[in-house]
CSV table of C-alpha atoms in Angstrom, one decimal:
chain,number,residue,atom,x,y,z
A,1,UNK,CA,8.2,-19.7,-2.9
A,2,UNK,CA,9.1,-21.6,0.2
A,3,UNK,CA,6.7,-24.1,1.8
A,4,UNK,CA,4.2,-22.8,4.5
A,5,UNK,CA,4.5,-22.5,8.2
A,6,UNK,CA,4.2,-25.8,10.2
A,7,UNK,CA,5.0,-24.5,13.6
A,8,UNK,CA,2.5,-23.9,16.5
A,9,UNK,CA,-0.2,-21.2,16.4
A,10,UNK,CA,-2.1,-21.4,19.7
A,11,UNK,CA,-5.3,-19.4,20.2
A,12,UNK,CA,-4.9,-17.1,23.2
A,13,UNK,CA,-7.9,-14.8,22.9
A,14,UNK,CA,-10.0,-12.8,20.5
A,15,UNK,CA,-8.3,-13.2,17.1
A,16,UNK,CA,-4.9,-13.6,18.6
A,17,UNK,CA,-2.6,-16.7,18.1
A,18,UNK,CA,0.7,-17.3,19.8
A,19,UNK,CA,3.9,-18.8,18.6
A,20,UNK,CA,5.5,-19.8,21.9
A,21,UNK,CA,9.1,-18.8,22.5
A,22,UNK,CA,9.9,-22.5,22.9
A,23,UNK,CA,9.3,-22.9,19.1
A,24,UNK,CA,12.8,-21.7,18.2
A,25,UNK,CA,16.0,-21.6,20.2
A,26,UNK,CA,16.9,-17.9,20.8
A,27,UNK,CA,13.4,-16.5,20.9
A,28,UNK,CA,13.3,-14.0,23.8
A,29,UNK,CA,9.5,-13.5,23.7
A,30,UNK,CA,6.4,-15.1,22.1
A,31,UNK,CA,5.1,-14.3,18.7
A,32,UNK,CA,1.5,-12.9,18.5
A,33,UNK,CA,-0.4,-13.0,15.2
A,34,UNK,CA,-3.8,-11.4,14.9
A,35,UNK,CA,-6.1,-13.3,12.5
A,36,UNK,CA,-9.4,-15.1,12.3
A,37,UNK,CA,-9.8,-18.7,11.1
A,38,UNK,CA,-10.3,-17.6,7.5
A,39,UNK,CA,-7.1,-15.5,7.4
A,40,UNK,CA,-5.2,-18.0,9.5
A,41,UNK,CA,-5.6,-20.7,6.8
A,42,UNK,CA,-3.9,-18.4,4.2
A,43,UNK,CA,-1.2,-17.3,6.7
A,44,UNK,CA,-0.2,-20.9,7.3
A,45,UNK,CA,0.6,-21.2,3.6
A,46,UNK,CA,3.3,-18.5,3.9
A,47,UNK,CA,6.5,-18.5,5.9
A,48,UNK,CA,5.9,-15.1,7.3
A,49,UNK,CA,5.1,-16.6,10.8
A,50,UNK,CA,8.7,-17.8,10.8
A,51,UNK,CA,9.8,-14.2,10.4
A,52,UNK,CA,7.6,-13.3,13.4
A,53,UNK,CA,9.6,-15.9,15.4
A,54,UNK,CA,12.9,-14.6,14.1
A,55,UNK,CA,12.1,-11.0,15.2
A,56,UNK,CA,11.4,-12.4,18.6
A,57,UNK,CA,15.2,-13.0,18.9
A,58,UNK,CA,16.1,-9.3,18.6
A,59,UNK,CA,18.0,-7.9,21.6
A,60,UNK,CA,15.8,-5.8,23.9
A,61,UNK,CA,12.5,-6.8,22.4
A,62,UNK,CA,9.5,-6.2,24.7
A,63,UNK,CA,6.4,-8.3,25.3
A,64,UNK,CA,6.0,-10.1,22.0
A,65,UNK,CA,6.9,-10.0,18.3
A,66,UNK,CA,3.6,-9.0,16.7
A,67,UNK,CA,2.0,-9.4,13.3
A,68,UNK,CA,-1.2,-7.9,11.9
A,69,UNK,CA,-3.9,-9.8,9.9
A,70,UNK,CA,-2.5,-8.4,6.6
A,71,UNK,CA,0.8,-10.3,7.3
A,72,UNK,CA,2.8,-11.6,4.4
A,73,UNK,CA,6.5,-12.3,3.6
A,74,UNK,CA,8.8,-9.3,3.7
A,75,UNK,CA,12.5,-8.4,3.9
A,76,UNK,CA,13.7,-9.5,7.4
A,77,UNK,CA,10.5,-8.5,9.2
A,78,UNK,CA,7.2,-9.7,7.7
A,79,UNK,CA,4.9,-7.0,6.2
A,80,UNK,CA,2.5,-6.3,9.0
A,81,UNK,CA,5.2,-6.8,11.6
A,82,UNK,CA,5.5,-4.8,14.9
A,83,UNK,CA,8.1,-4.9,17.6
A,84,UNK,CA,9.2,-2.6,20.4
A,85,UNK,CA,12.7,-2.6,21.8
A,86,UNK,CA,14.0,-1.0,25.0
A,87,UNK,CA,17.3,0.9,24.6
A,88,UNK,CA,17.8,0.5,28.4
A,89,UNK,CA,17.9,-3.2,27.9
A,90,UNK,CA,20.3,-3.3,24.9
A,91,UNK,CA,17.4,-2.7,22.4
A,92,UNK,CA,18.3,-2.5,18.8
A,93,UNK,CA,17.0,-0.6,15.7
A,94,UNK,CA,16.5,-2.6,12.6
A,95,UNK,CA,16.1,-1.1,9.0
A,96,UNK,CA,14.2,-4.3,8.1
A,97,UNK,CA,11.6,-3.4,10.7
A,98,UNK,CA,10.9,-0.2,8.9
A,99,UNK,CA,11.3,-1.3,5.3
A,100,UNK,CA,12.9,0.1,2.2
A,101,UNK,CA,10.2,2.6,1.6
A,102,UNK,CA,10.6,4.7,4.8
A,103,UNK,CA,7.4,6.4,5.7
A,104,UNK,CA,5.3,4.7,3.1
A,105,UNK,CA,1.9,5.9,4.3
A,106,UNK,CA,-1.6,7.1,3.4
A,107,UNK,CA,-3.2,10.6,3.1
A,108,UNK,CA,-6.9,10.9,3.0
A,109,UNK,CA,-8.7,14.0,1.7
A,110,UNK,CA,-12.4,14.8,2.0
A,111,UNK,CA,-14.5,16.9,-0.4
A,112,UNK,CA,-18.0,18.4,-0.3
A,113,UNK,CA,-18.8,16.6,-3.5
A,114,UNK,CA,-21.2,13.7,-3.6
A,115,UNK,CA,-21.5,10.7,-6.0
A,116,UNK,CA,-24.2,12.4,-8.1
A,117,UNK,CA,-21.8,15.4,-8.6
A,118,UNK,CA,-18.9,13.3,-10.0
A,119,UNK,CA,-20.3,10.1,-11.6
A,120,UNK,CA,-20.6,11.6,-15.1
A,121,UNK,CA,-17.1,13.1,-14.8
A,122,UNK,CA,-15.0,10.2,-13.7
A,123,UNK,CA,-13.3,9.4,-17.0
A,124,UNK,CA,-12.3,13.0,-17.4
A,125,UNK,CA,-11.2,13.3,-13.8
A,126,UNK,CA,-9.1,10.1,-13.8
A,127,UNK,CA,-7.5,11.1,-17.1
A,128,UNK,CA,-6.6,14.5,-15.8
A,129,UNK,CA,-5.1,13.0,-12.6
A,130,UNK,CA,-3.1,10.5,-14.6
A,131,UNK,CA,-1.6,13.1,-16.9
A,132,UNK,CA,-0.9,15.5,-14.0
A,133,UNK,CA,0.4,13.4,-11.2
A,134,UNK,CA,3.6,11.6,-12.2
A,135,UNK,CA,3.5,7.8,-11.6
A,136,UNK,CA,5.7,4.9,-12.4
A,137,UNK,CA,9.2,3.6,-11.4
A,138,UNK,CA,11.9,6.2,-11.5
A,139,UNK,CA,9.5,9.0,-12.7
A,140,UNK,CA,10.5,12.5,-11.8
A,141,UNK,CA,8.0,15.4,-11.4
A,142,UNK,CA,7.4,19.0,-11.8
A,143,UNK,CA,9.0,20.0,-8.5
A,144,UNK,CA,12.8,20.2,-8.6
A,145,UNK,CA,15.0,20.8,-5.6
A,146,UNK,CA,18.8,21.1,-5.5
A,147,UNK,CA,20.8,19.3,-2.8
A,148,UNK,CA,20.6,22.1,-0.3
A,149,UNK,CA,16.8,22.4,-0.8
A,150,UNK,CA,16.3,18.7,-0.5
A,151,UNK,CA,18.2,18.6,2.8
A,152,UNK,CA,16.1,21.5,4.1
A,153,UNK,CA,13.0,19.7,3.0
A,154,UNK,CA,14.1,16.6,5.0
A,155,UNK,CA,14.6,18.8,8.0
A,156,UNK,CA,11.4,20.8,7.8
A,157,UNK,CA,8.9,18.3,6.2
A,158,UNK,CA,5.8,19.7,4.4
A,159,UNK,CA,6.2,23.1,6.0
A,160,UNK,CA,9.0,23.7,3.5
A,161,UNK,CA,6.7,23.5,0.6
A,162,UNK,CA,3.6,24.9,2.3
A,163,UNK,CA,5.6,28.1,2.9
A,164,UNK,CA,6.0,28.2,-0.9
A,165,UNK,CA,2.2,28.2,-1.4
A,166,UNK,CA,1.9,24.4,-1.9
A,167,UNK,CA,-0.8,23.8,0.7
A,168,UNK,CA,-2.0,25.4,3.9
A,169,UNK,CA,-0.8,25.4,7.5
A,170,UNK,CA,-3.9,23.4,8.7
A,171,UNK,CA,-2.7,20.5,6.6
A,172,UNK,CA,0.1,20.0,9.1
A,173,UNK,CA,-2.4,19.8,12.0
A,174,UNK,CA,-3.8,16.7,10.5
A,175,UNK,CA,-0.6,14.9,9.7
A,176,UNK,CA,1.2,12.4,12.0
A,177,UNK,CA,3.8,14.3,14.0
A,178,UNK,CA,2.6,17.5,12.3
A,179,UNK,CA,4.6,16.3,9.3
A,180,UNK,CA,8.0,16.7,11.0
A,181,UNK,CA,9.7,14.1,13.1
A,182,UNK,CA,12.1,15.8,15.5
A,183,UNK,CA,15.8,15.2,15.5
A,184,UNK,CA,16.1,14.3,11.9
A,185,UNK,CA,19.5,15.0,10.5
A,186,UNK,CA,19.6,15.4,6.7
A,187,UNK,CA,23.4,15.4,6.8
A,188,UNK,CA,23.3,11.7,7.7
A,189,UNK,CA,21.6,11.0,4.4
A,190,UNK,CA,24.1,10.1,1.6
A,191,UNK,CA,24.7,12.4,-1.4
A,192,UNK,CA,23.4,9.5,-3.6
A,193,UNK,CA,20.2,9.3,-1.7
A,194,UNK,CA,19.7,13.1,-1.9
A,195,UNK,CA,20.3,13.0,-5.6
A,196,UNK,CA,17.7,10.2,-6.0
A,197,UNK,CA,15.2,12.3,-4.1
A,198,UNK,CA,15.8,15.7,-5.7
A,199,UNK,CA,13.4,15.3,-8.5
A,200,UNK,CA,11.0,12.7,-7.1
A,201,UNK,CA,9.1,14.6,-4.4
A,202,UNK,CA,5.5,14.9,-5.6
A,203,UNK,CA,5.5,11.6,-7.5
A,204,UNK,CA,3.6,8.4,-6.8
A,205,UNK,CA,6.1,5.7,-7.8
A,206,UNK,CA,5.1,2.2,-8.8
A,207,UNK,CA,4.1,-1.1,-7.2
A,208,UNK,CA,1.2,-0.7,-4.8
A,209,UNK,CA,1.3,3.1,-4.7
A,210,UNK,CA,-1.8,4.8,-6.0
A,211,UNK,CA,-4.1,7.9,-6.0
A,212,UNK,CA,-7.7,6.9,-5.8
A,213,UNK,CA,-11.1,8.7,-6.0
A,214,UNK,CA,-13.5,7.0,-3.6
A,215,UNK,CA,-17.1,7.3,-2.4
A,216,UNK,CA,-18.2,6.6,1.2
A,217,UNK,CA,-20.6,3.6,0.8
A,218,UNK,CA,-21.2,2.7,4.5
A,219,UNK,CA,-20.9,4.5,7.8
A,220,UNK,CA,-20.5,2.2,10.9
A,221,UNK,CA,-20.0,4.8,13.7
A,222,UNK,CA,-22.0,7.9,13.0
A,223,UNK,CA,-20.7,9.8,16.0
A,224,UNK,CA,-17.0,9.4,15.0
A,225,UNK,CA,-17.8,9.9,11.4
A,226,UNK,CA,-19.4,13.2,12.3
A,227,UNK,CA,-16.2,14.3,14.1
A,228,UNK,CA,-14.2,13.2,11.1
A,229,UNK,CA,-16.5,15.0,8.7
A,230,UNK,CA,-17.6,11.9,6.8
A,231,UNK,CA,-21.0,11.0,5.5
A,232,UNK,CA,-22.7,8.6,3.1
A,233,UNK,CA,-22.0,9.1,-0.7
A,234,UNK,CA,-19.3,11.7,0.0
A,235,UNK,CA,-16.4,11.8,-2.5
A,236,UNK,CA,-12.9,11.4,-1.0
A,237,UNK,CA,-9.4,11.0,-2.3
A,238,UNK,CA,-6.8,8.5,-0.9
A,239,UNK,CA,-3.1,8.8,-1.7
A,240,UNK,CA,-0.6,5.9,-1.0
A,241,UNK,CA,3.1,6.6,-1.4
A,242,UNK,CA,6.3,7.0,0.5
A,243,UNK,CA,9.8,8.4,0.3
A,244,UNK,CA,10.6,7.2,-3.2
A,245,UNK,CA,14.2,6.5,-4.2
A,246,UNK,CA,15.6,8.6,-1.4
A,247,UNK,CA,14.1,6.4,1.4
A,248,UNK,CA,15.1,3.2,-0.5
A,249,UNK,CA,18.7,4.5,-0.6
A,250,UNK,CA,18.8,5.4,3.1
A,251,UNK,CA,17.7,1.8,3.9
A,252,UNK,CA,20.2,0.3,1.5
A,253,UNK,CA,23.1,2.4,2.9
A,254,UNK,CA,22.1,1.5,6.5
A,255,UNK,CA,21.9,-2.2,5.8
A,256,UNK,CA,25.4,-2.1,4.4
A,257,UNK,CA,26.6,-0.3,7.5
A,258,UNK,CA,24.9,-2.7,9.8
A,259,UNK,CA,26.2,-5.9,8.1
A,260,UNK,CA,28.8,-6.7,10.8
A,261,UNK,CA,27.1,-5.1,13.8
A,262,UNK,CA,25.9,-8.4,15.3
A,263,UNK,CA,29.6,-9.6,15.6
A,264,UNK,CA,30.8,-6.2,16.7
A,265,UNK,CA,28.2,-5.9,19.5
A,266,UNK,CA,28.1,-9.6,20.5
A,267,UNK,CA,24.7,-11.0,19.5
A,268,UNK,CA,23.4,-13.5,17.1
A,269,UNK,CA,20.7,-13.2,14.4
A,270,UNK,CA,18.8,-16.0,12.7
A,271,UNK,CA,18.6,-14.0,9.4
A,272,UNK,CA,21.1,-11.5,8.0
A,273,UNK,CA,18.1,-9.5,6.7
A,274,UNK,CA,17.4,-8.6,10.3
A,275,UNK,CA,20.7,-6.6,10.4
A,276,UNK,CA,20.5,-4.2,13.3
A,277,UNK,CA,22.5,-2.2,15.8
A,278,UNK,CA,22.0,-1.0,19.4
A,279,UNK,CA,19.9,2.1,19.4
A,280,UNK,CA,22.7,4.0,21.2
A,281,UNK,CA,25.6,2.8,19.0
A,282,UNK,CA,27.1,5.1,16.3
A,283,UNK,CA,25.5,3.0,13.6
A,284,UNK,CA,22.1,3.1,15.3
A,285,UNK,CA,22.1,6.8,15.9
A,286,UNK,CA,23.2,7.5,12.3
A,287,UNK,CA,20.4,5.3,10.9
A,288,UNK,CA,17.7,6.9,13.2
A,289,UNK,CA,18.7,10.4,12.2
A,290,UNK,CA,18.7,9.5,8.5
A,291,UNK,CA,15.4,7.5,8.8
A,292,UNK,CA,13.7,10.4,10.4
A,293,UNK,CA,14.9,12.7,7.6
A,294,UNK,CA,13.6,10.3,5.0
A,295,UNK,CA,10.3,10.1,6.9
A,296,UNK,CA,9.9,13.9,6.7
A,297,UNK,CA,10.6,13.6,2.9
A,298,UNK,CA,7.7,11.1,2.7
A,299,UNK,CA,5.3,13.5,4.4
A,300,UNK,CA,6.4,16.2,2.0
A,301,UNK,CA,5.9,13.8,-1.0
A,302,UNK,CA,2.3,13.2,0.0
A,303,UNK,CA,1.8,16.9,0.6
A,304,UNK,CA,2.8,17.7,-3.0
A,305,UNK,CA,0.7,14.8,-4.4
A,306,UNK,CA,-2.3,16.1,-2.5
A,307,UNK,CA,-1.7,19.6,-3.9
A,308,UNK,CA,-1.6,18.3,-7.4
A,309,UNK,CA,-4.9,16.4,-6.8
A,310,UNK,CA,-6.5,19.6,-5.5
A,311,UNK,CA,-5.4,21.4,-8.6
A,312,UNK,CA,-6.9,18.7,-10.9
A,313,UNK,CA,-10.2,18.7,-9.1
A,314,UNK,CA,-10.4,22.5,-9.3
A,315,UNK,CA,-9.7,22.4,-13.1
A,316,UNK,CA,-12.3,19.6,-13.7
A,317,UNK,CA,-15.1,21.1,-11.6
A,318,UNK,CA,-14.3,24.8,-12.2
A,319,UNK,CA,-14.1,25.7,-8.6
A,320,UNK,CA,-11.2,26.3,-6.2
A,321,UNK,CA,-10.1,23.4,-4.1
A,322,UNK,CA,-11.1,25.3,-1.0
A,323,UNK,CA,-14.6,25.8,-2.4
A,324,UNK,CA,-14.7,22.0,-3.1
A,325,UNK,CA,-13.9,21.4,0.6
A,326,UNK,CA,-10.7,19.4,-0.2
A,327,UNK,CA,-9.5,19.2,3.4
A,328,UNK,CA,-7.1,16.6,4.7
A,329,UNK,CA,-8.6,14.2,7.2
A,330,UNK,CA,-5.3,12.7,8.2
A,331,UNK,CA,-1.9,11.4,7.0
A,332,UNK,CA,-0.4,8.4,8.7
A,333,UNK,CA,2.8,6.5,8.2
A,334,UNK,CA,2.9,2.7,8.1
A,335,UNK,CA,6.7,2.1,7.6
A,336,UNK,CA,8.4,3.8,10.5
A,337,UNK,CA,10.2,3.4,13.8
A,338,UNK,CA,9.5,5.9,16.6
A,339,UNK,CA,10.5,6.4,20.2
A,340,UNK,CA,7.2,6.2,22.1
A,341,UNK,CA,6.1,5.9,25.7
A,342,UNK,CA,4.2,2.7,26.5
A,343,UNK,CA,3.3,0.7,29.5
A,344,UNK,CA,5.2,-2.6,29.8
A,345,UNK,CA,4.6,-4.9,32.7
A,346,UNK,CA,2.8,-2.1,34.6
A,347,UNK,CA,5.7,0.4,34.1
A,348,UNK,CA,5.9,3.3,31.7
A,349,UNK,CA,9.0,3.2,29.5
A,350,UNK,CA,10.2,4.6,26.2
A,351,UNK,CA,10.6,2.0,23.5
A,352,UNK,CA,11.4,2.0,19.8
A,353,UNK,CA,8.3,0.8,18.1
A,354,UNK,CA,9.0,-0.6,14.7
A,355,UNK,CA,6.0,-0.6,12.4
A,356,UNK,CA,6.5,-2.3,9.0
A,357,UNK,CA,3.3,-2.4,7.1
A,358,UNK,CA,1.4,-1.5,10.3
A,359,UNK,CA,-0.4,1.7,11.3
A,360,UNK,CA,-0.3,3.8,14.5
A,361,UNK,CA,-3.7,3.7,16.2
A,362,UNK,CA,-3.8,6.0,19.2
A,363,UNK,CA,-7.0,6.2,21.2
A,364,UNK,CA,-9.1,9.1,22.5
A,365,UNK,CA,-7.3,11.3,24.9
A,366,UNK,CA,-3.8,10.6,23.6
A,367,UNK,CA,-1.7,13.8,23.4
A,368,UNK,CA,-0.4,12.9,19.9
A,369,UNK,CA,-4.0,12.8,18.5
A,370,UNK,CA,-4.9,16.1,16.8
A,371,UNK,CA,-7.0,18.3,19.1
A,372,UNK,CA,-10.0,18.1,16.6
A,373,UNK,CA,-10.1,14.3,17.0
A,374,UNK,CA,-8.9,13.9,20.6
A,375,UNK,CA,-12.4,13.1,22.0
A,376,UNK,CA,-12.8,10.1,19.7
A,377,UNK,CA,-9.2,9.0,18.7
A,378,UNK,CA,-6.8,9.0,15.9
A,379,UNK,CA,-8.0,8.5,12.3
A,380,UNK,CA,-6.6,5.3,10.9
A,381,UNK,CA,-6.5,5.1,7.1
A,382,UNK,CA,-6.6,1.5,5.6
A,383,UNK,CA,-6.3,1.1,1.8
A,384,UNK,CA,-7.7,-2.0,0.2
A,385,UNK,CA,-7.4,-3.2,-3.4
A,386,UNK,CA,-8.7,-1.1,-6.4
A,387,UNK,CA,-11.7,-3.3,-7.0
A,388,UNK,CA,-13.3,-3.7,-3.5
A,389,UNK,CA,-12.9,-1.2,-0.7
A,390,UNK,CA,-10.8,0.9,1.7
A,391,UNK,CA,-11.6,2.0,5.3
A,392,UNK,CA,-11.4,4.7,7.8
A,393,UNK,CA,-11.0,3.4,11.3
A,394,UNK,CA,-10.4,5.0,14.7
A,395,UNK,CA,-7.7,4.2,17.2
A,396,UNK,CA,-8.6,2.2,20.3
A,397,UNK,CA,-7.4,1.7,23.8
A,398,UNK,CA,-7.0,-2.0,23.1
A,399,UNK,CA,-4.1,-1.3,20.7
A,400,UNK,CA,-2.3,0.5,23.5
A,401,UNK,CA,-2.7,-2.6,25.7
A,402,UNK,CA,-1.9,-5.3,23.1
A,403,UNK,CA,0.1,-3.9,20.2
A,404,UNK,CA,2.0,-0.8,21.2
A,405,UNK,CA,-0.7,1.4,19.7
A,406,UNK,CA,-0.8,-0.3,16.4
A,407,UNK,CA,-3.2,-1.8,13.9
A,408,UNK,CA,-3.2,-3.2,10.3
A,409,UNK,CA,-2.1,-1.1,7.3
A,410,UNK,CA,-4.0,-2.6,4.3
A,411,UNK,CA,-5.4,-5.7,2.7
A,412,UNK,CA,-2.0,-7.6,2.5
A,413,UNK,CA,-1.0,-9.5,-0.6
A,414,UNK,CA,-2.6,-12.9,-1.3
A,415,UNK,CA,-0.5,-13.5,-4.5
A,416,UNK,CA,3.2,-12.7,-5.3
A,417,UNK,CA,3.7,-10.2,-8.1
A,418,UNK,CA,5.0,-13.0,-10.3
A,419,UNK,CA,1.9,-15.0,-9.7
A,420,UNK,CA,-0.4,-12.0,-10.3
A,421,UNK,CA,1.3,-11.2,-13.6
A,422,UNK,CA,0.9,-14.8,-14.7
A,423,UNK,CA,-2.7,-14.8,-13.7
A,424,UNK,CA,-3.3,-11.5,-15.5
A,425,UNK,CA,-1.6,-12.5,-18.8
A,426,UNK,CA,-3.9,-11.8,-21.8
A,427,UNK,CA,-6.5,-10.0,-19.7
A,428,UNK,CA,-7.5,-6.4,-19.7
A,429,UNK,CA,-7.7,-5.6,-16.0
A,430,UNK,CA,-8.7,-2.0,-16.8
A,431,UNK,CA,-11.8,-3.2,-18.7
A,432,UNK,CA,-12.6,-5.7,-15.9
A,433,UNK,CA,-12.5,-2.9,-13.4
A,434,UNK,CA,-14.5,-0.6,-15.6
A,435,UNK,CA,-17.2,-3.2,-15.8
A,436,UNK,CA,-17.3,-3.0,-12.0
A,437,UNK,CA,-17.6,0.8,-12.1
A,438,UNK,CA,-13.9,1.6,-11.5
A,439,UNK,CA,-11.9,3.7,-14.0
A,440,UNK,CA,-8.3,2.7,-13.8
A,441,UNK,CA,-5.2,4.1,-15.6
A,442,UNK,CA,-1.7,2.9,-15.1
A,443,UNK,CA,1.7,3.3,-16.8
A,444,UNK,CA,1.6,-0.3,-18.0
A,445,UNK,CA,-0.7,-3.3,-18.2
A,446,UNK,CA,1.7,-5.2,-16.1
A,447,UNK,CA,1.3,-2.6,-13.3
A,448,UNK,CA,-2.5,-3.3,-13.3
A,449,UNK,CA,-2.0,-7.1,-13.5
A,450,UNK,CA,0.4,-7.0,-10.5
A,451,UNK,CA,-2.1,-5.0,-8.5
A,452,UNK,CA,-5.4,-6.7,-9.6
A,453,UNK,CA,-7.9,-7.2,-6.8
A,454,UNK,CA,-7.4,-10.9,-6.8
A,455,UNK,CA,-3.7,-10.3,-5.8
A,456,UNK,CA,-4.9,-9.1,-2.4
A,457,UNK,CA,-6.8,-10.4,0.6
A,458,UNK,CA,-10.2,-8.9,1.1
A,459,UNK,CA,-9.6,-5.8,3.2
A,460,UNK,CA,-13.0,-6.3,4.9
A,461,UNK,CA,-11.7,-9.5,6.4
A,462,UNK,CA,-8.6,-7.8,7.7
A,463,UNK,CA,-10.7,-5.0,9.2
A,464,UNK,CA,-13.0,-7.5,10.8
A,465,UNK,CA,-10.1,-8.8,12.8
A,466,UNK,CA,-8.7,-5.5,14.1
A,467,UNK,CA,-12.2,-4.4,15.0
A,468,UNK,CA,-13.0,-7.6,16.9
A,469,UNK,CA,-9.6,-7.6,18.6
A,470,UNK,CA,-10.2,-3.9,19.6
A,471,UNK,CA,-7.0,-2.7,17.9
A,472,UNK,CA,-9.1,-0.1,16.0
A,473,UNK,CA,-12.8,0.4,15.3
A,474,UNK,CA,-14.8,0.7,12.1
A,475,UNK,CA,-15.9,4.2,11.1
A,476,UNK,CA,-16.6,4.3,7.4
A,477,UNK,CA,-16.0,2.1,4.3
A,478,UNK,CA,-15.2,3.6,0.9
A,479,UNK,CA,-15.4,1.9,-2.5
A,480,UNK,CA,-13.2,3.0,-5.4
A,481,UNK,CA,-14.5,5.0,-8.4
A,482,UNK,CA,-11.2,5.8,-10.2
A,483,UNK,CA,-7.6,5.1,-9.6
A,484,UNK,CA,-4.2,5.9,-11.1
A,485,UNK,CA,-1.1,3.7,-10.6
A,486,UNK,CA,2.5,3.4,-11.8
């Protein structure tokens, strides 16, 4: 790994540190990194802040290049990176600002079960989930779609499968963008990408993707928790996955198409991984249409994962999923670019907000917050590691003022996968977790070693920062009881 960041990080307010645009020639705006002193020490050991500075050079960037406290090194953009570009000022779209796993995101499901109802059934439940929900690199699942159906699915999102009995219409009400981003064009997605996605919808994948059974162990805002339907000792399910091989291929295809765009359109980039094109160029429009289609696939993937989890719970507890109260709280993307209206220098304008490992966090009253939650704000789902905790937060006005309506997306890695594997060599991570009260099953021991709790920052520290900075507010904390991984 490269050496750490030695540039300036100037404190400019509550948990916010600035990389001045004078740091590197070509920076159009400052960089802003949200962190407390504890996290800042770790951030300085990484070169991700240099990526924040590089993003500040993108044409049309507005206000600042931003990073969340779960920042770590990524492809082009850091993980935890946020930037907004204005198409009226030559703004660009960058696949590196979305990531390879387009619409990687999180879905959170409530139940009417409590800890006493499930604690003696956890091994049976986790085993049933593991053998029902496909996980692991390249795995296919029980749902097969031909090319025509896959393209329809990308156009319609989860409604395509809900109309086939795999869910209910109210699931859409509690999904970002109602599970369908407008103006997607599945015909801009390559045949190779479609082929990769045809048998992977409804599968977890590998890496940091998971399905986890959790219990609410703390409630921090009782009023918001009541609106969200959360209470102490309640059992919930969290699903973290994205658009699988289809999204990866859309990104890969687009990076190849963007390779020479900086020369074609007359701008310079400090890193070829920041390949981008003007929003209104043929290359930009093609990527946006394909990215939106892949995002709709991602929503559909999590819909099918949720439906399989519902079926498993019904089988284990001998009651229908409806009778178990398995209702979706929310589904939110954290690898996405969207055209949104924001106030910049006192003027409302439409900008392309890139969120790469960062979560939308709209406040109370925002028209895109589901009606049921509009009085309090958008639910924000923040997964942690499989040994400590995850969180439900709520969107805050501060995010609209500081970060284009954005907050963190998770704990953020503290160790590379290689380092985590080395650290886990010879250990039984599953037994260590079971000793802590967590039943874990994975396709391989390496998968568990890569994702061991030690490999991640403490998500509580990350949440402390976004709460103190008023990017989102604490509602409830969950601890893991059982998890399946690839």
